[in-house]
mmCIF file of C-alpha atoms in Angstrom:
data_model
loop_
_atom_site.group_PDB
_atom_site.id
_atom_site.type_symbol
_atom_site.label_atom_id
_atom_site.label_comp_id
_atom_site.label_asym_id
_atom_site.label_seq_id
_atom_site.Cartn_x
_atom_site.Cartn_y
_atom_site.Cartn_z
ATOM 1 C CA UNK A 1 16.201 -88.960 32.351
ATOM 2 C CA UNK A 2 14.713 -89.426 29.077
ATOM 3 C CA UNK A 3 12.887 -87.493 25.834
ATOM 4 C CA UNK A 4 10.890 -87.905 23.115
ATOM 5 C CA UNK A 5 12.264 -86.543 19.966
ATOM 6 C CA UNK A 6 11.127 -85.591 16.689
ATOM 7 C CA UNK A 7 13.424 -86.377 13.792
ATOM 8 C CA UNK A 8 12.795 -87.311 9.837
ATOM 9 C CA UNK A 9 9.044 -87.784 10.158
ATOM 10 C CA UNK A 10 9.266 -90.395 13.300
ATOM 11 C CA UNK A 11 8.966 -89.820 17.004
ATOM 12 C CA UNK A 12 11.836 -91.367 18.731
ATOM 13 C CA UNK A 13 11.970 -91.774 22.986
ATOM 14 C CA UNK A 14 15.880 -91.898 23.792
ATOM 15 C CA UNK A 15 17.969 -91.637 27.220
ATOM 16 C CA UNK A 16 21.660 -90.687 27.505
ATOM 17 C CA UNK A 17 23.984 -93.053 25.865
ATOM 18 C CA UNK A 18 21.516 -94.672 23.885
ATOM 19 C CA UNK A 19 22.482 -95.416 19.981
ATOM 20 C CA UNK A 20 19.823 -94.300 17.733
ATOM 21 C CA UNK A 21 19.370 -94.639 13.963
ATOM 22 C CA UNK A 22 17.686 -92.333 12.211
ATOM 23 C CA UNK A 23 16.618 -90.720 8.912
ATOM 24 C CA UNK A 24 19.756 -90.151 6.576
ATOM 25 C CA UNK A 25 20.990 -86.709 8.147
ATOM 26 C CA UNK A 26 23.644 -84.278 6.218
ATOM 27 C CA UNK A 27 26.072 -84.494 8.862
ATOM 28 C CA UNK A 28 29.811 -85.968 8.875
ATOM 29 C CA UNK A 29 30.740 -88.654 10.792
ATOM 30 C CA UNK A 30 32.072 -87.340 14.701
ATOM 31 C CA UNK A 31 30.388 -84.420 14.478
ATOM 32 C CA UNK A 32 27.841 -83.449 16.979
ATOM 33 C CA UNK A 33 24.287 -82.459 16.360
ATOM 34 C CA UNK A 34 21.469 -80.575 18.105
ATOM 35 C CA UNK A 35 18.122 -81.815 17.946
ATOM 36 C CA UNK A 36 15.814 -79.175 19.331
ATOM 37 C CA UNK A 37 12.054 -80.965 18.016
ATOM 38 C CA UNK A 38 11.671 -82.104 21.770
ATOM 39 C CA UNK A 39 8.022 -83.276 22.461
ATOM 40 C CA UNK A 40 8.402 -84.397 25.994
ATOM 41 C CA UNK A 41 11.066 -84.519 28.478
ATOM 42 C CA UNK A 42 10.954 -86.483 31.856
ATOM 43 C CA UNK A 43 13.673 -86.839 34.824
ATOM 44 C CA UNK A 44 11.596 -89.864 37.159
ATOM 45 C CA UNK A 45 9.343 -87.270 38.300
ATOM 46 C CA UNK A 46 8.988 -84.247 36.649
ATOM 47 C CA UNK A 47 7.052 -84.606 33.445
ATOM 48 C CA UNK A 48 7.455 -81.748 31.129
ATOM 49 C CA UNK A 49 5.487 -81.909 27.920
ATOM 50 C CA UNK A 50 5.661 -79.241 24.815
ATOM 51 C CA UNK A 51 3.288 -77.791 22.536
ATOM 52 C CA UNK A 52 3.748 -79.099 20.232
ATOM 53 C CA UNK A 53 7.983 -78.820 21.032
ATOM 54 C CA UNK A 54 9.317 -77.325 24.597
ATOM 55 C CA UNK A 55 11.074 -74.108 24.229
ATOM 56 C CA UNK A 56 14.418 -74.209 24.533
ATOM 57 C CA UNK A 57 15.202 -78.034 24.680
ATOM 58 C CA UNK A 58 18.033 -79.634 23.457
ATOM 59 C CA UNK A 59 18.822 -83.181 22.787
ATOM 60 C CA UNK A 60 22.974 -83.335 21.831
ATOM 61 C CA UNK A 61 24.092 -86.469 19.977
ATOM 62 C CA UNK A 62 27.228 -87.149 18.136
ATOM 63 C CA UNK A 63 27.368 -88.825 14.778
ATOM 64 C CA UNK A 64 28.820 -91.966 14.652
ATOM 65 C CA UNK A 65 28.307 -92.438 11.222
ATOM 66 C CA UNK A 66 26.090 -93.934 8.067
ATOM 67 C CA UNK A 67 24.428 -97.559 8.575
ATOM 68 C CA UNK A 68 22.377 -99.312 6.255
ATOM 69 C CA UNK A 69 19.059 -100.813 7.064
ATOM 70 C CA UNK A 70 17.411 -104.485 6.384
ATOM 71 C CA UNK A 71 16.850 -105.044 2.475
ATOM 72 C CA UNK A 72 13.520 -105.155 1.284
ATOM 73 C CA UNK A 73 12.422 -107.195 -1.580
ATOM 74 C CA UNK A 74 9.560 -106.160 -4.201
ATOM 75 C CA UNK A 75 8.439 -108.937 -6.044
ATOM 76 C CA UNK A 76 5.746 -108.593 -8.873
ATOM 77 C CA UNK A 77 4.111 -111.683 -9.944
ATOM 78 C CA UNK A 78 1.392 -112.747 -11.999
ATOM 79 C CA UNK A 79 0.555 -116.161 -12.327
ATOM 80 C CA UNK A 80 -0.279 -118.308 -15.660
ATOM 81 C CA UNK A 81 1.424 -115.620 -17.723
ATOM 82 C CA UNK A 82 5.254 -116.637 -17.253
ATOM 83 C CA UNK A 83 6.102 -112.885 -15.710
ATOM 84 C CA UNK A 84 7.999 -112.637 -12.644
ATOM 85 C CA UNK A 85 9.701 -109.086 -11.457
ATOM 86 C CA UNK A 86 11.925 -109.423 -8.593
ATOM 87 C CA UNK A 87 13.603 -105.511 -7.183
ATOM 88 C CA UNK A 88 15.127 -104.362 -3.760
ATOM 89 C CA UNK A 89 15.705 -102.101 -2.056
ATOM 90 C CA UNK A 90 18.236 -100.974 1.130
ATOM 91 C CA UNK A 91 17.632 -97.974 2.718
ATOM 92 C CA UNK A 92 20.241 -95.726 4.693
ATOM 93 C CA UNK A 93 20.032 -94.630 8.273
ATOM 94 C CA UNK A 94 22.234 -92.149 10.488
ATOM 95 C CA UNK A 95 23.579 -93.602 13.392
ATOM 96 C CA UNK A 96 23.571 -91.326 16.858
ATOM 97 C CA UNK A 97 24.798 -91.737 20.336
ATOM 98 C CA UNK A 98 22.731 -89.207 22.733
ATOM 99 C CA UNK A 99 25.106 -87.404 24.770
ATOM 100 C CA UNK A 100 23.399 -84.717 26.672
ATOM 101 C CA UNK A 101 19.863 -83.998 27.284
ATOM 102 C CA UNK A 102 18.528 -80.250 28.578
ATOM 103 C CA UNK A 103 15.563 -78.538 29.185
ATOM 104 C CA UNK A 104 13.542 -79.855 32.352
#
């Protein structure tokens, strides 16, 4: 069984057990969280699809805590005039474990 989720802007397709990082969420770390933006959910054979979210789906996952992502580099250059800016950033993801999926 598996569903397509909506969560911080991105469409994610996840299965129980999966890990999953997503969008920095305000949630502690083992706690459990509902998300109920379900686009699609599927069993093998049944194909249920929303509009644009199903009604009444539910996609449980429990927090298993803050990770941070790869580190990007800006670099500003311009050449022949001895200026060189070098920044980065690291951006910071929730990590989720999908325990339960409902609604087919």
């Amino acid at each position: 069984m598996y569903a397509v989720i909506f969560c911080g802007g991105k469409q994610h397709k996840v299965s129980e057990g999966e890990k999953l990082c997503v969008e920095l969420l305000n949630a502690e770390t083992g706690s459990t969280v509902e998300l109920d933006k379900v686009l699609l959910v599927s069993d093998g054979t049944n194909i249920k699809v929303g509009n644009p979210y199903i009604e009444g789906a539910k996609v449980s996952a429990q927090v298993l805590g803050e990770v941070p992502g790869e580190k990007v580099k800006i670099v500003k250059f311009r050449r022949r005039k001895h200026h060189q800016k070098v920044t980065g950033h690291r951006q910071w993801y929730t990590q989720l474990q999908i325990t339960g999926i409902t609604g087919l």
